[in-house]
Coordinates of C-alpha atoms and ligand atoms in Angstrom, one line a residue:
X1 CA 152.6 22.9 55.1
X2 CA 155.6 21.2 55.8
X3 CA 154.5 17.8 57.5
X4 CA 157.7 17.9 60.4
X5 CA 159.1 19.5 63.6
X6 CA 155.4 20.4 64.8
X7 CA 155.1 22.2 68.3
X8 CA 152.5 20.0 69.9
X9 CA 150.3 17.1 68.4
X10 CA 146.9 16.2 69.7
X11 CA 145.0 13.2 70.0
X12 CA 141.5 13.0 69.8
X13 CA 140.0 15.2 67.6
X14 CA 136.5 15.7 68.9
X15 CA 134.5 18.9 69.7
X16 CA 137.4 20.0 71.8
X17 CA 140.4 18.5 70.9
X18 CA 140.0 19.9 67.1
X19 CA 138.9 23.0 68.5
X20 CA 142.1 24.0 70.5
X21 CA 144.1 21.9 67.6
X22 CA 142.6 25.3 65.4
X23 CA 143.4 27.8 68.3
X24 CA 147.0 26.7 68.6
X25 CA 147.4 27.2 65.1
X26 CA 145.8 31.0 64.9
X27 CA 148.5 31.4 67.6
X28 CA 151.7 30.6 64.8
X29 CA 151.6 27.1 66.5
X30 CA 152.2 24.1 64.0
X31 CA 150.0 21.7 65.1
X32 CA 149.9 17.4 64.1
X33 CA 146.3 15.6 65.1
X34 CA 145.3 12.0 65.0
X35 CA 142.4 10.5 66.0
X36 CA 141.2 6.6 65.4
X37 CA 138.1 8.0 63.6
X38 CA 139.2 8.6 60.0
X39 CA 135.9 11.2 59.7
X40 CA 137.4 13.5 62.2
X41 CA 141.3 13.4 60.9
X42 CA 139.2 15.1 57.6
X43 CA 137.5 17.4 59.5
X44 CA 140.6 19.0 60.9
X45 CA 142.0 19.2 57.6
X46 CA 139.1 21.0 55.8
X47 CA 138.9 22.9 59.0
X48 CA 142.3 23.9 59.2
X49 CA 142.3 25.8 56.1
X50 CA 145.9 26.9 55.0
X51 CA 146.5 27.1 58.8
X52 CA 149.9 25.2 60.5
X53 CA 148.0 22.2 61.6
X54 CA 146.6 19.0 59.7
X55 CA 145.5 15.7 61.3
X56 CA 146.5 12.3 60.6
X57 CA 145.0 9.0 60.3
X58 CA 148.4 7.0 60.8
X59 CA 149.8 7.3 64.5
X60 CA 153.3 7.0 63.3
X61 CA 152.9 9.4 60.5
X62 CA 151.3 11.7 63.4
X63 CA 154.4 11.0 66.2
X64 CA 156.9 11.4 63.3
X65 CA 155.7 15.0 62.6
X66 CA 156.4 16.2 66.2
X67 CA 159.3 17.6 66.9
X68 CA 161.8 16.9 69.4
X69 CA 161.4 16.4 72.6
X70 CA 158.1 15.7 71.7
X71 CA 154.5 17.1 73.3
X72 CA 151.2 15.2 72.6
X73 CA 147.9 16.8 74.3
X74 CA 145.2 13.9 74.3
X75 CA 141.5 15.1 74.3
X76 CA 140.1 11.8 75.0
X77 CA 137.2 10.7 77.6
X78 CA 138.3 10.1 80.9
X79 CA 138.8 7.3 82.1
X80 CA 139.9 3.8 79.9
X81 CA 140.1 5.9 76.7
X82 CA 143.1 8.1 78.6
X83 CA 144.9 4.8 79.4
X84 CA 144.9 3.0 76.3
X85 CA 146.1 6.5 74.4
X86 CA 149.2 6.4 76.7
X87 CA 149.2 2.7 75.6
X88 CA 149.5 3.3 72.1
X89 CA 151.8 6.0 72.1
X90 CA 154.1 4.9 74.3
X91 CA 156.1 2.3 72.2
X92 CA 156.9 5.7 70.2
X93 CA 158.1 7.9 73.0
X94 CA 161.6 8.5 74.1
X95 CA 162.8 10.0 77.9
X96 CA 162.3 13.5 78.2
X97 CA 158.9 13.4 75.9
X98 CA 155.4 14.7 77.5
X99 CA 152.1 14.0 77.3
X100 CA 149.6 16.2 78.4
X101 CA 145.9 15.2 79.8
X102 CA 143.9 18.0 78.6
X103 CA 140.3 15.7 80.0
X104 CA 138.5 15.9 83.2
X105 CA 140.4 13.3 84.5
X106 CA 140.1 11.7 88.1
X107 CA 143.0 13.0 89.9
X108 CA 143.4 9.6 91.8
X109 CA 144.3 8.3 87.6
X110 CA 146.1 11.4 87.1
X111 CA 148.6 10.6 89.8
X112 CA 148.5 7.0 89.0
X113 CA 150.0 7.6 85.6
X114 CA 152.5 10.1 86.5
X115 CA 154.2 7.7 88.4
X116 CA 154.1 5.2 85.9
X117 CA 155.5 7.6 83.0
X118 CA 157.8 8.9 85.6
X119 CA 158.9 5.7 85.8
X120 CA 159.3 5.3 81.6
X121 CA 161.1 8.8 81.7
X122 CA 157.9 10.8 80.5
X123 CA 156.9 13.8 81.3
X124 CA 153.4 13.7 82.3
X125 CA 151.0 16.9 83.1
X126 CA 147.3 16.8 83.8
X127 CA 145.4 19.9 82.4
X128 CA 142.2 20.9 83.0
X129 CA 140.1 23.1 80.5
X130 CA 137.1 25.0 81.0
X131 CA 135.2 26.9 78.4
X132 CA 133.5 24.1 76.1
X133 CA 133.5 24.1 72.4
X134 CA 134.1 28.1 71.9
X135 CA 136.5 28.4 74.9
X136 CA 138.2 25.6 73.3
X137 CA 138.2 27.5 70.1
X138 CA 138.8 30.8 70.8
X139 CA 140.2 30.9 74.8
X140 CA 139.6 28.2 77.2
X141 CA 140.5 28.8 81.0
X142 CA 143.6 26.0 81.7
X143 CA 144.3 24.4 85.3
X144 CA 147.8 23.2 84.7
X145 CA 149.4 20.9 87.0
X146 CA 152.7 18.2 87.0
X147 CA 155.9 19.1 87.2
X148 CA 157.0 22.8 86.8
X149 CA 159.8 22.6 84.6
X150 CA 157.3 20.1 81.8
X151 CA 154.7 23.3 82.2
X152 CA 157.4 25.9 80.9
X153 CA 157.8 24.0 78.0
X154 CA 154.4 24.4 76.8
X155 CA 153.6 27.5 78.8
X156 CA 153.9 29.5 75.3
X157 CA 151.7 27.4 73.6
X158 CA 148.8 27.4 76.2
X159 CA 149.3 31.1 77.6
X160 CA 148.7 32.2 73.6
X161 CA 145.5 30.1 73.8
X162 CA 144.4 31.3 77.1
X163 CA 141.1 33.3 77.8
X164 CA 142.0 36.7 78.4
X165 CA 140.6 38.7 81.5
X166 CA 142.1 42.5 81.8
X167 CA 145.0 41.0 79.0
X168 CA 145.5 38.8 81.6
X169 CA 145.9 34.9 80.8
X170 CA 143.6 32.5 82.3
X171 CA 146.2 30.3 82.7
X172 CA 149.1 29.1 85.0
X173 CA 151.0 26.6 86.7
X174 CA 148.8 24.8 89.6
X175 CA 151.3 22.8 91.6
X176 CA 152.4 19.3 91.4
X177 CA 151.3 15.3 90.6
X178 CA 147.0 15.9 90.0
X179 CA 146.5 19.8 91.4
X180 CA 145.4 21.2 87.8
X181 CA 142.7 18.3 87.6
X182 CA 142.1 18.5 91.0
X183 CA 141.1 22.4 90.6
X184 CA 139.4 21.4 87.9
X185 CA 137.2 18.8 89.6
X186 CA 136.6 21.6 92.1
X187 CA 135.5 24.1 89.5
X188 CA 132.9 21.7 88.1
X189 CA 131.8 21.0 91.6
X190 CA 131.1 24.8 91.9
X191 CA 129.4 24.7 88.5
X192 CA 126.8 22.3 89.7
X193 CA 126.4 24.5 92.3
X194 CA 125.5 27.2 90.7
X195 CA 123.5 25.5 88.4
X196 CA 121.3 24.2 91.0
X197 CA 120.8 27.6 92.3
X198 CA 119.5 29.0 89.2
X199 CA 117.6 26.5 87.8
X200 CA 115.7 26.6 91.3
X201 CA 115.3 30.0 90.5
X202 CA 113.9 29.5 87.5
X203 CA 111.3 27.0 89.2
X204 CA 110.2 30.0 91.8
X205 CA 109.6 32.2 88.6
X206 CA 108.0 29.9 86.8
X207 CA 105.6 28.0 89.4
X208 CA 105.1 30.5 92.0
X209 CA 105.2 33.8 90.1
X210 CA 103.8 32.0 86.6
X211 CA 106.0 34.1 84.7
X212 CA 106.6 32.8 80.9
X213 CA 109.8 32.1 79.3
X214 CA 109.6 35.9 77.8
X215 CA 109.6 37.2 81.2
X216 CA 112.1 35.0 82.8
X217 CA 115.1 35.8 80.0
X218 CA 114.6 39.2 80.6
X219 CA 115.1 38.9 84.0
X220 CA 118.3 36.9 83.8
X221 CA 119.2 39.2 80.9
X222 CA 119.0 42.1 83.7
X223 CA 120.9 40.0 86.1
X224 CA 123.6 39.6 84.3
X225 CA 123.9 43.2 84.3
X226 CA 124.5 43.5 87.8
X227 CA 126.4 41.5 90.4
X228 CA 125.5 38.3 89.5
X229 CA 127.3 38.7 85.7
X230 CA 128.4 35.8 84.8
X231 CA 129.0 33.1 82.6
X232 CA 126.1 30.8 83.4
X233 CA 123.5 33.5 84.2
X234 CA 124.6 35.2 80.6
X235 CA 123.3 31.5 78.7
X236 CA 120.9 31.1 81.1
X237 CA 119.2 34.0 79.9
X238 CA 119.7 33.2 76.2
X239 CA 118.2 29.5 76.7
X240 CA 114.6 31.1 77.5
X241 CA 114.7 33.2 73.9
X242 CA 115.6 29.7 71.9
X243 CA 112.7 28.5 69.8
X244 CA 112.0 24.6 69.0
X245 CA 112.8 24.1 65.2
X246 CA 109.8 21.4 65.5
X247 CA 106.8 23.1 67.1
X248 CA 105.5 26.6 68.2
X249 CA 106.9 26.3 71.3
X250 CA 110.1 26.9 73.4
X251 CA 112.6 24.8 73.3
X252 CA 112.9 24.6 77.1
X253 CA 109.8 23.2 77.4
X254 CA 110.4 20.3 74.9
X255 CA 113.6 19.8 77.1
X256 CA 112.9 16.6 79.4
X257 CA 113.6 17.0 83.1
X258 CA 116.3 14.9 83.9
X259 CA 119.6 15.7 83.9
X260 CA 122.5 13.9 83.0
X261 CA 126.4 13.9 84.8
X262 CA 129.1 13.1 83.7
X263 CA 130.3 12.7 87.2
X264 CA 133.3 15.5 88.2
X265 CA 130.0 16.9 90.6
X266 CA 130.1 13.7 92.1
X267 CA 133.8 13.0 92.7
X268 CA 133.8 16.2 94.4
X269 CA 131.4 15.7 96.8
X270 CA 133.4 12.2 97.2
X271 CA 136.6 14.0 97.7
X272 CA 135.4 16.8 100.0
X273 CA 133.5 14.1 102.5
X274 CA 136.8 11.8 102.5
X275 CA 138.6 15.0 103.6
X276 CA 135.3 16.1 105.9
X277 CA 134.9 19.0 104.1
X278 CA 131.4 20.8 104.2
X279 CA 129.9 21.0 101.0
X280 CA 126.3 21.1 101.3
X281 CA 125.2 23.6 97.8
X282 CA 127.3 21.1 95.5
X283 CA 126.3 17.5 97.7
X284 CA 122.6 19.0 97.1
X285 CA 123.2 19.9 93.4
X286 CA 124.5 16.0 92.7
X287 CA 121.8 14.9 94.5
X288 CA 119.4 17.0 92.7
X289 CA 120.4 15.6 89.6
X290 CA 120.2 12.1 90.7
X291 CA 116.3 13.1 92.2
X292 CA 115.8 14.5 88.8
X293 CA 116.7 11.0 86.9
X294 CA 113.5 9.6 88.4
X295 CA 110.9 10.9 86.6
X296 CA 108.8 8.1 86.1
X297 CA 108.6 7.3 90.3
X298 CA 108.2 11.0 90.1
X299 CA 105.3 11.0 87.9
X300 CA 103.7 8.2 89.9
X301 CA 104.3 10.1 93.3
X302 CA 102.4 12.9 91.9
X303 CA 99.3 11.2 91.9
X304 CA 99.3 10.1 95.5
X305 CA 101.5 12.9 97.2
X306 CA 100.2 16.7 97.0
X307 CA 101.5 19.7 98.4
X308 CA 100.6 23.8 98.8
X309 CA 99.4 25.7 95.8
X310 CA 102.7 26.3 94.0
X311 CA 101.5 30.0 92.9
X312 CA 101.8 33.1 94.8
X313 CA 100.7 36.4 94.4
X314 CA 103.4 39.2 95.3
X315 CA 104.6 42.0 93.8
X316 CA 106.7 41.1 91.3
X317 CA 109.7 43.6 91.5
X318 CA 110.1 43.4 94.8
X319 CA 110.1 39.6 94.4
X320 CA 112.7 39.7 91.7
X321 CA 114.9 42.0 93.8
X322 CA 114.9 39.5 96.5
X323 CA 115.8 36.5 94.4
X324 CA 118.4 38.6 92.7
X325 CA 119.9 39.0 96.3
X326 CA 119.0 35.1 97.4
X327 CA 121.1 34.2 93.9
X328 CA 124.2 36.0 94.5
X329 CA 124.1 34.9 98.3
X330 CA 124.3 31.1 97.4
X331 CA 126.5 32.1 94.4
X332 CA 129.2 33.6 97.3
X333 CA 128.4 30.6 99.7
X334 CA 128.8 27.9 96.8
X335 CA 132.4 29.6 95.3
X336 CA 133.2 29.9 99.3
X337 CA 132.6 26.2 99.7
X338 CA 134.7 24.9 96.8
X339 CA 137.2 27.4 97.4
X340 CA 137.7 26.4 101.5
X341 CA 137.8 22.6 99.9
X342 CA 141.0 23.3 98.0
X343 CA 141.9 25.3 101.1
X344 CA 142.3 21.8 102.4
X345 CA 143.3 19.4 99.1
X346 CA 146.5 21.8 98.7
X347 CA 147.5 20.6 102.0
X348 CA 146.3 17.0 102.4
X349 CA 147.8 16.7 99.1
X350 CA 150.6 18.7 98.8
X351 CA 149.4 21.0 95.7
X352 CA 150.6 23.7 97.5
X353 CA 147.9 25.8 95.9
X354 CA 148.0 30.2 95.3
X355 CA 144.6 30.3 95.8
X356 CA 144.4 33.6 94.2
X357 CA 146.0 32.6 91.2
X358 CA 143.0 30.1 91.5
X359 CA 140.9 32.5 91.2
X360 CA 142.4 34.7 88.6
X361 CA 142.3 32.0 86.0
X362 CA 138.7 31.2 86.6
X363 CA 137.6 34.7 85.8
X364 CA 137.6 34.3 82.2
X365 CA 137.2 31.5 79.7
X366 CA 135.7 28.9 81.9
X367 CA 132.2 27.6 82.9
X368 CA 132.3 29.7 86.3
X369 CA 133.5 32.9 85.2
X370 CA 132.1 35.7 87.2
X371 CA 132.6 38.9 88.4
X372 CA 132.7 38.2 91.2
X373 CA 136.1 36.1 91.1
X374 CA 138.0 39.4 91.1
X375 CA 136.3 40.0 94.5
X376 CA 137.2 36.4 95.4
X377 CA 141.0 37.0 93.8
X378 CA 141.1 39.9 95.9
X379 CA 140.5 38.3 99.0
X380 CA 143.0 35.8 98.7
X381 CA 145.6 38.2 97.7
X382 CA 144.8 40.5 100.7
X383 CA 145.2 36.8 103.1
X384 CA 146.6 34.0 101.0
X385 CA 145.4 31.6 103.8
X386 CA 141.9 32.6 104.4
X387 CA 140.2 30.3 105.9
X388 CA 136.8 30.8 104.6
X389 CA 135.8 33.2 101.9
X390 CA 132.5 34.5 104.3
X391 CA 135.1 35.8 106.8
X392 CA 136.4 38.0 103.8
X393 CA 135.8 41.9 105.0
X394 CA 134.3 42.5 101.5
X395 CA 132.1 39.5 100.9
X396 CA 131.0 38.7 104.5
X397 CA 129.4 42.6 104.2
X398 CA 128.1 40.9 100.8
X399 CA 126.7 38.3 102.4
X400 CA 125.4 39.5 105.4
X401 CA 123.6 41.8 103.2
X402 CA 121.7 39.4 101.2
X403 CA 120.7 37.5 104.3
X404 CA 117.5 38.7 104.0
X405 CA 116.4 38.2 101.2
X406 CA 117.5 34.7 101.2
X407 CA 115.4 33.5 104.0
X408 CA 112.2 34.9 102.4
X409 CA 112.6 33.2 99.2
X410 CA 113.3 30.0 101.5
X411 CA 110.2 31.0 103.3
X412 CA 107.9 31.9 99.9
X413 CA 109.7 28.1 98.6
X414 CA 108.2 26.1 101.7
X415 CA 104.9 28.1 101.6
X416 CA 104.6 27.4 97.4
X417 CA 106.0 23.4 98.2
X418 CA 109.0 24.3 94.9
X419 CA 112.6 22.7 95.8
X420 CA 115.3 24.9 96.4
X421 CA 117.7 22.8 98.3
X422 CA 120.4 24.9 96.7
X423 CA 119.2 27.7 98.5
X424 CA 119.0 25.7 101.7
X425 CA 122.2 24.2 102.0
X426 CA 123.9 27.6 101.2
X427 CA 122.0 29.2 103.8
X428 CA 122.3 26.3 106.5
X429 CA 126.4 26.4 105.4
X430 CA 126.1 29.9 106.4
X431 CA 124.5 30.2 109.4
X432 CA 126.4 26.7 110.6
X433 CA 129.5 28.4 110.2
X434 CA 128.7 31.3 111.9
X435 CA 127.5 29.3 114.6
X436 CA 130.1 29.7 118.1
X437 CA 127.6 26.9 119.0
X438 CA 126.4 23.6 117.2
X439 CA 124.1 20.4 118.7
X440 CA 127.2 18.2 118.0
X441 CA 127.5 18.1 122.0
X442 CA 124.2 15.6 121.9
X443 CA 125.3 14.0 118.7
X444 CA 128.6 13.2 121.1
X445 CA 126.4 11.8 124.1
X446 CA 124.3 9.9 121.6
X447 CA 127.2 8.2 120.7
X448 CA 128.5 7.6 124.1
X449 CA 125.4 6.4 125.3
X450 CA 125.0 3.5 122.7
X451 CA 128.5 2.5 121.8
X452 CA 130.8 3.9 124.2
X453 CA 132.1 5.9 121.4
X454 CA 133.6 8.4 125.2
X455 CA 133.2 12.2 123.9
X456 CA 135.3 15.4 124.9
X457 CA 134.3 18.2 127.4
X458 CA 134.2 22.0 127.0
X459 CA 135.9 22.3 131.2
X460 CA 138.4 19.3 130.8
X461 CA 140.8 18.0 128.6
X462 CA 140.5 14.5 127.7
X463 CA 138.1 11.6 126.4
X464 CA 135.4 10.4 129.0
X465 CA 132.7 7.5 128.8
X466 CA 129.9 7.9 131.1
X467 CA 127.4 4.9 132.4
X468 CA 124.1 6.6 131.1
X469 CA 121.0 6.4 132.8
X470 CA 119.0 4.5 131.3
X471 CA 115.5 5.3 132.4
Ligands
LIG1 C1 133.8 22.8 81.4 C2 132.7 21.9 81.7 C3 133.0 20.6 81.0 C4 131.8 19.7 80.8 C5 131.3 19.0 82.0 C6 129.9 18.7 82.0 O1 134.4 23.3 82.4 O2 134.0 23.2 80.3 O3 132.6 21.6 83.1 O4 134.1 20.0 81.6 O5 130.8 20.3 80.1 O6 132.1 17.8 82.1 O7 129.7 17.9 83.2 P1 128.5 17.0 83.5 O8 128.3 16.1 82.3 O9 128.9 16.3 84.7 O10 127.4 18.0 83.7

């Protein structure tokens, strides 16, 4: 192909970057790549076939093949790597040039380095994508955010590339500075969520019901064919079929139980307690992970600290029915919680955020793709400014429904001695919210009484301090 006056050019050609490099291209983009590593440039090329894209291993050979004013997506690791792209490219850039961060980003660095390219006369948008290797390949879910008028002009380019949901395109524009990476935090946040949620799941089938690997995929498999469809519930269910190529067994139970981050969970429980947003599901999915990296004091505690038989007999489809309904109740609650969070970023941040648009780019392509984002789309379409998603007609009748069912698999949990603080905090979010009435009034006098710290009064307006006795 003719090396020149390419539509976009990409840097960083790993696992993602050469993957939406090939999806540009099957969309009649011409795409340029460059990466430092030679062995990827070479990859792209066999890879891209007789396809408009081919990489480079020269960075000036790469910038000269854009064409003008030029666009360069970087699929780096967040972080240093992001900074010392922009570094290198940046001698070669002219005003009126963009660079797009297609990484999971902080969105603290993200508006950092708008305002320096702003500054430099660069265009600058940060891009969130969802959807891993195949999304990237064949229709990731994109979180766009930066300046409007830098979006339209790769706004053909990404909508071709787009995960499609009812021919819709899982992607659009955001809102200003850091929203799409900001959203895109946020979505991850949910993800650990939910992740939480059914891996404790799978602990209650597996410990308490003793259920083997055969039994638990076809349960997920028949989950995912109801209400809790989704993304995670769908791979969930194929993990518990996958056999270990080096023994007789499954490969789940080769799989050592700790579990790594890459820290968007984290920054978003960060984010949301800066802002004093309640979080609970996703602070106890973090923290779940972080419990789960200590296996060897784990191990150790095992032998001194015992609890209740883990097994229980019950009937077993009644059982599933219940955790089916437990699921999807801390599946609303967790969505509710991230959701209510950019409820608050869009305004202590000025994203100015459609949160059904939000919504309606997360239902396909992305890690947290679910049915039951229409319902949440919905919502927010019938009040844009809903407060809470649990005070949605439709999904508070949802939730109150599943009520139930989620207090007696909390109940089963404490009786078998299995974790399920995912369960928990969804449930205490719940009813804490409901709640006209919280113990906050002692936490107040608690306060008063040992620092002074005065509190408020439900009959008086005002802050008081009052000499406690001290008996
Ligand atoms: C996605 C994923 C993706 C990545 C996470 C993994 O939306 O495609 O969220 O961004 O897999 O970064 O995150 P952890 O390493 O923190 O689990």
């Amino acid at each position: 192909m003719n090396k020149s006056e390419c539509d976009i050019g990409m840097i960083g050609l790993g696992v993602m970057g050469r993957n939406l490099v090939l999806n540009f291209a099957d969309h009649g983009f011409s795409v340029a790549g460059f990466d430092k590593d030679k062995s990827k440039v070479n990859e792209l090329n066999k890879e891209a076939e007789n396809r408009k894209a081919f990489g480079e291993e020269s960075l000036e050979e790469f910038i000269k093949s854009l064409r003008k004013p030029k666009a360069i997506m970087m699929l780096v690791p967040a972080g240093a790597p992001v900074d010392s792209v922009i570094e290198d490219v940046l001698p070669y850039l002219e005003p009126g040039d963009l660079i797009i961060d297609g990484g999971n980003s902080h969105f603290t660095d993200t508006n950092k380095r708008f305002k320096e390219l702003s500054g430099e006369g660069i265009h600058f948008l940060g891009v969130g994508i969802s959807g891993g290797e195949s999304g990237a390949r064949f229709g990731p879910s994109m979180m766009p955010g930066g300046p409007k008028d830098a979006y339209e002009r790769i706004k053909p380019i990404l909508e071709a590339a787009s995960a499609k949901y009812n021919n819709e395109n899982c992607v659009t524009y955001l809102g200003p500075g850091s929203a799409g990476h900001y959203v895109k935090m946020v979505h991850n946040g949910i993800e650990y969520g939910l992740m939480q949620i059914i891996s404790e799941s799978y602990d209650l089938m597996k410990r308490s019901l003793g259920l083997n690997n055969k039994q638990i995929h076809e349960v997920y498999k028949r989950w995912n064919n109801g209400k809790l469809q989704s993304y995670l519930i769908e791979i969930t269910a194929d993990i518990f079929t996958q056999k270990d190529e080096d023994s007789d067994s499954q490969l789940i139970d080769k799989i050592l139980d700790e579990a790594k981050q890459k820290g968007t969970g984290k920054w978003t429980s960060e984010d949301a307690m800066e802002m004093q947003v309640p979080l609970p599901t996703i602070d106890a999915a973090v923290s779940m992970r972080d419990m789960s990296t200590y296996k060897s004091e784990r191990e150790q505690a095992a032998k001194l600290l015992y609890g209740p038989d883990s097994h229980i007999e019950v009937d077993f489809l009644p059982f599933i029915k219940q955790l089916e309904d437990a699921v999807y109740f801390a599946m609303i609650t967790t969505y509710a919680q991230g959701m209510a969070m950019l409820g608050t970023a869009s305004k202590e941040y000025n994203y100015n955020l459609d949160f059904k648009d939000v919504a309606k780019i997360w239902r396909g392509g992305c890690i947290i793709r679910a049915t039951l984002l229409e319902e949440i789309r919905k919502a927010y379409e019938n009040v844009p400014d809903l407060p809470n998603l649990l005070v949605d007609p439709i999904l508070s009748k949802e939730i109150l429904n599943s009520q139930d069912e989620v207090r007696a698999i909390i109940k089963t949990a404490v009786e078998c001695g299995i974790p399920v603080p995912g369960f928990m905090a969804s449930l205490a979010y719940f009813d804490s919210y409901r709640s006209e009435w919280l113990p906050a009034n002692l936490v107040q006098a608690q306060r008063d009484y040992f620092g002074s710290h005065t509190y408020e009064r439900v009959d008086e307006k005002g802050f008081f301090h009052t000499q406690w006795n001290h008996v």
